[in-house]
Amino acid sequence: MISLTEQWKKHQPSVQIEGDNIVITIGRDIEHPMQEVHLIETVDLLSYTKAWLLRVKTFEFKAEDEPKITFPIDDLKSGTYKVQSRCNLHGTWDDDFVI
Ligand SMILES: [Fe+2]
């Protein structure tokens, strides 16, 4: 049986600012598997507004993809964002970040 800590390490999104880009990786310390039977299906990027969370971008993945996204930081306004990754077996995992 896999511990919750190991599940967290495998599913929790990690957001890094690298130069002019935002890099989102799924998994901390342990990269999430990307196989037909077990993969990250989508990553949603949501923006906090005064009243709700507004979906900004959705990234879709196939089994052969790396569980990683890189996009220009200029695509986003400064503010607070939530990134949600969805595993086909283990549900939704999220984290917040500020730029
Ligand atoms: Fe998973």
Short mmCIF file of N, CA and C and ligand atoms in Angstrom, two decimals:
data_model
loop_
_atom_site.label_atom_id
_atom_site.label_comp_id
_atom_site.label_asym_id
_atom_site.label_seq_id
_atom_site.Cartn_x
_atom_site.Cartn_y
_atom_site.Cartn_z
N MET A 1 0.84 -1.20 0.00
CA MET A 1 0.00 0.00 0.00
C MET A 1 0.88 1.26 0.00
N ILE A 2 0.49 2.24 -0.82
CA ILE A 2 1.27 3.48 -0.92
C ILE A 2 0.80 4.45 0.15
N SER A 3 1.74 5.06 0.84
CA SER A 3 1.39 6.01 1.90
C SER A 3 0.86 7.30 1.31
N LEU A 4 0.13 8.06 2.12
CA LEU A 4 -0.38 9.35 1.67
C LEU A 4 0.77 10.28 1.31
N THR A 5 1.85 10.19 2.06
CA THR A 5 3.01 11.03 1.76
C THR A 5 3.55 10.73 0.37
N GLU A 6 3.62 9.44 0.03
CA GLU A 6 4.13 9.08 -1.29
C GLU A 6 3.15 9.53 -2.38
N GLN A 7 1.84 9.38 -2.11
CA GLN A 7 0.83 9.87 -3.07
C GLN A 7 0.98 11.37 -3.27
N TRP A 8 1.16 12.09 -2.18
CA TRP A 8 1.32 13.54 -2.26
C TRP A 8 2.53 13.89 -3.11
N LYS A 9 3.64 13.23 -2.83
CA LYS A 9 4.87 13.52 -3.58
C LYS A 9 4.70 13.24 -5.07
N LYS A 10 3.85 12.29 -5.43
CA LYS A 10 3.67 11.89 -6.82
C LYS A 10 2.66 12.76 -7.56
N HIS A 11 1.77 13.43 -6.82
CA HIS A 11 0.67 14.15 -7.47
C HIS A 11 0.68 15.67 -7.28
N GLN A 12 1.33 16.15 -6.27
CA GLN A 12 1.25 17.57 -5.94
C GLN A 12 1.94 18.41 -7.02
N PRO A 13 1.22 19.39 -7.59
CA PRO A 13 1.87 20.25 -8.58
C PRO A 13 2.96 21.12 -7.93
N SER A 14 3.99 21.34 -8.68
CA SER A 14 5.08 22.20 -8.24
C SER A 14 5.22 23.32 -9.27
N VAL A 15 5.21 24.56 -8.82
CA VAL A 15 5.29 25.70 -9.73
C VAL A 15 6.62 26.43 -9.50
N GLN A 16 7.36 26.61 -10.56
CA GLN A 16 8.65 27.31 -10.50
C GLN A 16 8.65 28.42 -11.54
N ILE A 17 9.26 29.53 -11.22
CA ILE A 17 9.49 30.57 -12.22
C ILE A 17 10.94 30.44 -12.65
N GLU A 18 11.11 30.15 -13.93
CA GLU A 18 12.46 29.97 -14.50
C GLU A 18 12.64 30.99 -15.61
N GLY A 19 13.38 32.05 -15.31
CA GLY A 19 13.57 33.12 -16.28
C GLY A 19 12.24 33.77 -16.61
N ASP A 20 11.87 33.76 -17.89
CA ASP A 20 10.62 34.38 -18.34
C ASP A 20 9.47 33.38 -18.41
N ASN A 21 9.69 32.18 -17.89
CA ASN A 21 8.68 31.13 -18.00
C ASN A 21 8.18 30.64 -16.64
N ILE A 22 6.96 30.15 -16.65
CA ILE A 22 6.41 29.41 -15.52
C ILE A 22 6.50 27.93 -15.89
N VAL A 23 7.01 27.15 -14.97
CA VAL A 23 7.15 25.71 -15.20
C VAL A 23 6.35 24.99 -14.12
N ILE A 24 5.38 24.20 -14.56
CA ILE A 24 4.56 23.41 -13.64
C ILE A 24 4.91 21.95 -13.85
N THR A 25 5.31 21.30 -12.79
CA THR A 25 5.65 19.88 -12.82
C THR A 25 4.71 19.14 -11.89
N ILE A 26 4.21 17.99 -12.34
CA ILE A 26 3.33 17.20 -11.49
C ILE A 26 4.16 16.13 -10.79
N GLY A 27 4.20 16.30 -9.47
CA GLY A 27 5.00 15.41 -8.63
C GLY A 27 6.14 16.17 -8.00
N ARG A 28 6.30 15.95 -6.71
CA ARG A 28 7.44 16.55 -5.99
C ARG A 28 8.33 15.41 -5.56
N ASP A 29 9.53 15.43 -5.95
CA ASP A 29 10.50 14.36 -5.68
C ASP A 29 10.24 13.12 -6.54
N ILE A 30 8.96 12.77 -6.75
CA ILE A 30 8.63 11.59 -7.56
C ILE A 30 7.79 12.07 -8.74
N GLU A 31 8.29 11.91 -9.97
CA GLU A 31 7.51 12.32 -11.14
C GLU A 31 6.34 11.36 -11.34
N HIS A 32 5.17 11.92 -11.64
CA HIS A 32 3.98 11.09 -11.81
C HIS A 32 4.12 10.19 -13.04
N PRO A 33 3.69 8.91 -12.97
CA PRO A 33 3.73 8.04 -14.16
C PRO A 33 2.83 8.59 -15.27
N MET A 34 3.19 8.31 -16.50
CA MET A 34 2.39 8.71 -17.66
C MET A 34 2.23 7.49 -18.55
N GLN A 35 1.29 6.62 -18.16
CA GLN A 35 0.99 5.39 -18.89
C GLN A 35 -0.51 5.38 -19.19
N GLU A 36 -0.92 4.58 -20.20
CA GLU A 36 -2.35 4.54 -20.57
C GLU A 36 -3.23 4.23 -19.36
N VAL A 37 -2.76 3.36 -18.48
CA VAL A 37 -3.59 2.93 -17.34
C VAL A 37 -3.51 3.89 -16.16
N HIS A 38 -2.53 4.77 -16.16
CA HIS A 38 -2.34 5.66 -15.02
C HIS A 38 -1.60 6.90 -15.49
N LEU A 39 -2.29 8.02 -15.53
CA LEU A 39 -1.66 9.24 -16.03
C LEU A 39 -2.34 10.49 -15.49
N ILE A 40 -1.66 11.60 -15.63
CA ILE A 40 -2.27 12.91 -15.38
C ILE A 40 -3.03 13.26 -16.66
N GLU A 41 -4.35 13.44 -16.52
CA GLU A 41 -5.18 13.72 -17.69
C GLU A 41 -5.19 15.20 -18.04
N THR A 42 -5.35 16.03 -17.03
CA THR A 42 -5.41 17.48 -17.27
C THR A 42 -4.76 18.24 -16.12
N VAL A 43 -4.35 19.44 -16.45
CA VAL A 43 -3.92 20.42 -15.44
C VAL A 43 -4.69 21.70 -15.75
N ASP A 44 -5.42 22.19 -14.76
CA ASP A 44 -6.16 23.44 -14.90
C ASP A 44 -5.43 24.54 -14.16
N LEU A 45 -5.38 25.69 -14.77
CA LEU A 45 -4.84 26.88 -14.13
C LEU A 45 -6.00 27.83 -13.88
N LEU A 46 -6.21 28.21 -12.62
CA LEU A 46 -7.34 29.04 -12.23
C LEU A 46 -6.83 30.30 -11.56
N SER A 47 -7.56 31.39 -11.77
CA SER A 47 -7.18 32.66 -11.17
C SER A 47 -8.19 33.04 -10.09
N TYR A 48 -7.68 33.46 -8.94
CA TYR A 48 -8.57 33.94 -7.88
C TYR A 48 -9.09 35.32 -8.26
N THR A 49 -10.40 35.50 -8.20
CA THR A 49 -11.00 36.82 -8.35
C THR A 49 -11.65 37.17 -7.01
N LYS A 50 -12.32 38.29 -6.93
CA LYS A 50 -12.96 38.67 -5.67
C LYS A 50 -14.06 37.68 -5.29
N ALA A 51 -14.72 37.09 -6.28
CA ALA A 51 -15.89 36.27 -5.99
C ALA A 51 -15.72 34.78 -6.29
N TRP A 52 -14.83 34.41 -7.18
CA TRP A 52 -14.74 33.00 -7.58
C TRP A 52 -13.38 32.72 -8.19
N LEU A 53 -13.20 31.45 -8.54
CA LEU A 53 -12.01 31.04 -9.28
C LEU A 53 -12.35 31.01 -10.76
N LEU A 54 -11.57 31.68 -11.56
CA LEU A 54 -11.79 31.77 -13.00
C LEU A 54 -10.78 30.88 -13.72
N ARG A 55 -11.28 29.96 -14.57
CA ARG A 55 -10.36 29.09 -15.31
C ARG A 55 -9.62 29.92 -16.36
N VAL A 56 -8.31 29.82 -16.35
CA VAL A 56 -7.46 30.57 -17.28
C VAL A 56 -6.99 29.68 -18.42
N LYS A 57 -6.51 28.49 -18.08
CA LYS A 57 -5.99 27.56 -19.09
C LYS A 57 -6.25 26.13 -18.64
N THR A 58 -6.42 25.25 -19.61
CA THR A 58 -6.47 23.82 -19.34
C THR A 58 -5.45 23.14 -20.26
N PHE A 59 -4.62 22.32 -19.67
CA PHE A 59 -3.63 21.57 -20.43
C PHE A 59 -4.04 20.10 -20.40
N GLU A 60 -4.07 19.45 -21.58
CA GLU A 60 -4.44 18.05 -21.65
C GLU A 60 -3.20 17.22 -21.98
N PHE A 61 -3.15 16.03 -21.40
CA PHE A 61 -1.98 15.17 -21.56
C PHE A 61 -2.36 13.83 -22.16
N LYS A 62 -1.40 13.25 -22.88
CA LYS A 62 -1.51 11.87 -23.35
C LYS A 62 -0.45 11.06 -22.61
N ALA A 63 -0.56 9.75 -22.74
CA ALA A 63 0.32 8.86 -21.98
C ALA A 63 1.81 9.11 -22.27
N GLU A 64 2.12 9.48 -23.49
CA GLU A 64 3.54 9.65 -23.82
C GLU A 64 4.10 11.02 -23.40
N ASP A 65 3.25 11.92 -22.92
CA ASP A 65 3.70 13.26 -22.55
C ASP A 65 4.43 13.25 -21.21
N GLU A 66 5.29 14.22 -21.05
CA GLU A 66 5.93 14.44 -19.75
C GLU A 66 4.94 15.22 -18.88
N PRO A 67 4.83 14.92 -17.58
CA PRO A 67 3.87 15.65 -16.73
C PRO A 67 4.42 17.02 -16.34
N LYS A 68 4.66 17.84 -17.34
CA LYS A 68 5.33 19.13 -17.14
C LYS A 68 4.80 20.13 -18.17
N ILE A 69 4.64 21.38 -17.75
CA ILE A 69 4.15 22.44 -18.63
C ILE A 69 5.09 23.63 -18.50
N THR A 70 5.42 24.24 -19.61
CA THR A 70 6.22 25.47 -19.60
C THR A 70 5.50 26.49 -20.46
N PHE A 71 5.26 27.67 -19.92
CA PHE A 71 4.65 28.73 -20.73
C PHE A 71 5.18 30.08 -20.25
N PRO A 72 5.09 31.11 -21.12
CA PRO A 72 5.66 32.42 -20.78
C PRO A 72 4.92 33.07 -19.61
N ILE A 73 5.66 33.63 -18.69
CA ILE A 73 5.06 34.31 -17.54
C ILE A 73 4.21 35.49 -18.02
N ASP A 74 4.53 36.04 -19.19
CA ASP A 74 3.76 37.18 -19.72
C ASP A 74 2.33 36.80 -20.06
N ASP A 75 2.02 35.49 -20.12
CA ASP A 75 0.65 35.06 -20.40
C ASP A 75 -0.28 35.35 -19.22
N LEU A 76 0.28 35.63 -18.04
CA LEU A 76 -0.53 35.84 -16.85
C LEU A 76 -0.35 37.24 -16.29
N LYS A 77 -1.43 37.79 -15.73
CA LYS A 77 -1.34 39.04 -14.98
C LYS A 77 -0.85 38.69 -13.58
N SER A 78 -0.30 39.67 -12.86
CA SER A 78 0.09 39.38 -11.49
C SER A 78 -1.16 39.10 -10.66
N GLY A 79 -1.02 38.18 -9.73
CA GLY A 79 -2.16 37.78 -8.91
C GLY A 79 -1.93 36.43 -8.27
N THR A 80 -2.99 35.85 -7.73
CA THR A 80 -2.91 34.55 -7.07
C THR A 80 -3.63 33.52 -7.94
N TYR A 81 -2.98 32.40 -8.13
CA TYR A 81 -3.49 31.34 -9.00
C TYR A 81 -3.53 30.00 -8.27
N LYS A 82 -4.40 29.15 -8.75
CA LYS A 82 -4.47 27.76 -8.28
C LYS A 82 -4.17 26.86 -9.47
N VAL A 83 -3.32 25.88 -9.26
CA VAL A 83 -3.07 24.87 -10.29
C VAL A 83 -3.63 23.55 -9.76
N GLN A 84 -4.44 22.89 -10.62
CA GLN A 84 -5.09 21.63 -10.25
C GLN A 84 -4.69 20.56 -11.25
N SER A 85 -4.12 19.49 -10.73
CA SER A 85 -3.80 18.36 -11.61
C SER A 85 -4.80 17.24 -11.33
N ARG A 86 -5.20 16.55 -12.39
CA ARG A 86 -6.18 15.48 -12.23
C ARG A 86 -5.59 14.15 -12.74
N CYS A 87 -5.43 13.22 -11.82
CA CYS A 87 -4.96 11.87 -12.14
C CYS A 87 -6.18 10.99 -12.41
N ASN A 88 -6.08 10.11 -13.39
CA ASN A 88 -7.24 9.27 -13.72
C ASN A 88 -7.56 8.25 -12.62
N LEU A 89 -6.59 7.97 -11.75
CA LEU A 89 -6.83 7.00 -10.67
C LEU A 89 -6.94 7.64 -9.29
N HIS A 90 -6.26 8.75 -9.09
CA HIS A 90 -6.11 9.28 -7.73
C HIS A 90 -6.70 10.67 -7.52
N GLY A 91 -7.53 11.14 -8.44
CA GLY A 91 -8.27 12.37 -8.22
C GLY A 91 -7.49 13.65 -8.45
N THR A 92 -7.97 14.72 -7.85
CA THR A 92 -7.47 16.07 -8.09
C THR A 92 -6.56 16.52 -6.95
N TRP A 93 -5.46 17.14 -7.33
CA TRP A 93 -4.47 17.66 -6.38
C TRP A 93 -4.18 19.08 -6.78
N ASP A 94 -3.98 19.96 -5.80
CA ASP A 94 -3.78 21.36 -6.18
C ASP A 94 -2.79 22.07 -5.28
N ASP A 95 -2.40 23.23 -5.77
CA ASP A 95 -1.55 24.13 -4.99
C ASP A 95 -1.78 25.54 -5.51
N ASP A 96 -1.49 26.52 -4.67
CA ASP A 96 -1.63 27.92 -5.04
C ASP A 96 -0.26 28.55 -5.25
N PHE A 97 -0.22 29.57 -6.09
CA PHE A 97 1.02 30.33 -6.24
C PHE A 97 0.67 31.78 -6.59
N VAL A 98 1.63 32.65 -6.34
CA VAL A 98 1.45 34.09 -6.55
C VAL A 98 2.54 34.57 -7.50
N ILE A 99 2.14 35.40 -8.47
CA ILE A 99 3.15 36.01 -9.34
C ILE A 99 2.93 37.52 -9.33
FE FE B 1 -1.88 8.96 -9.90
#
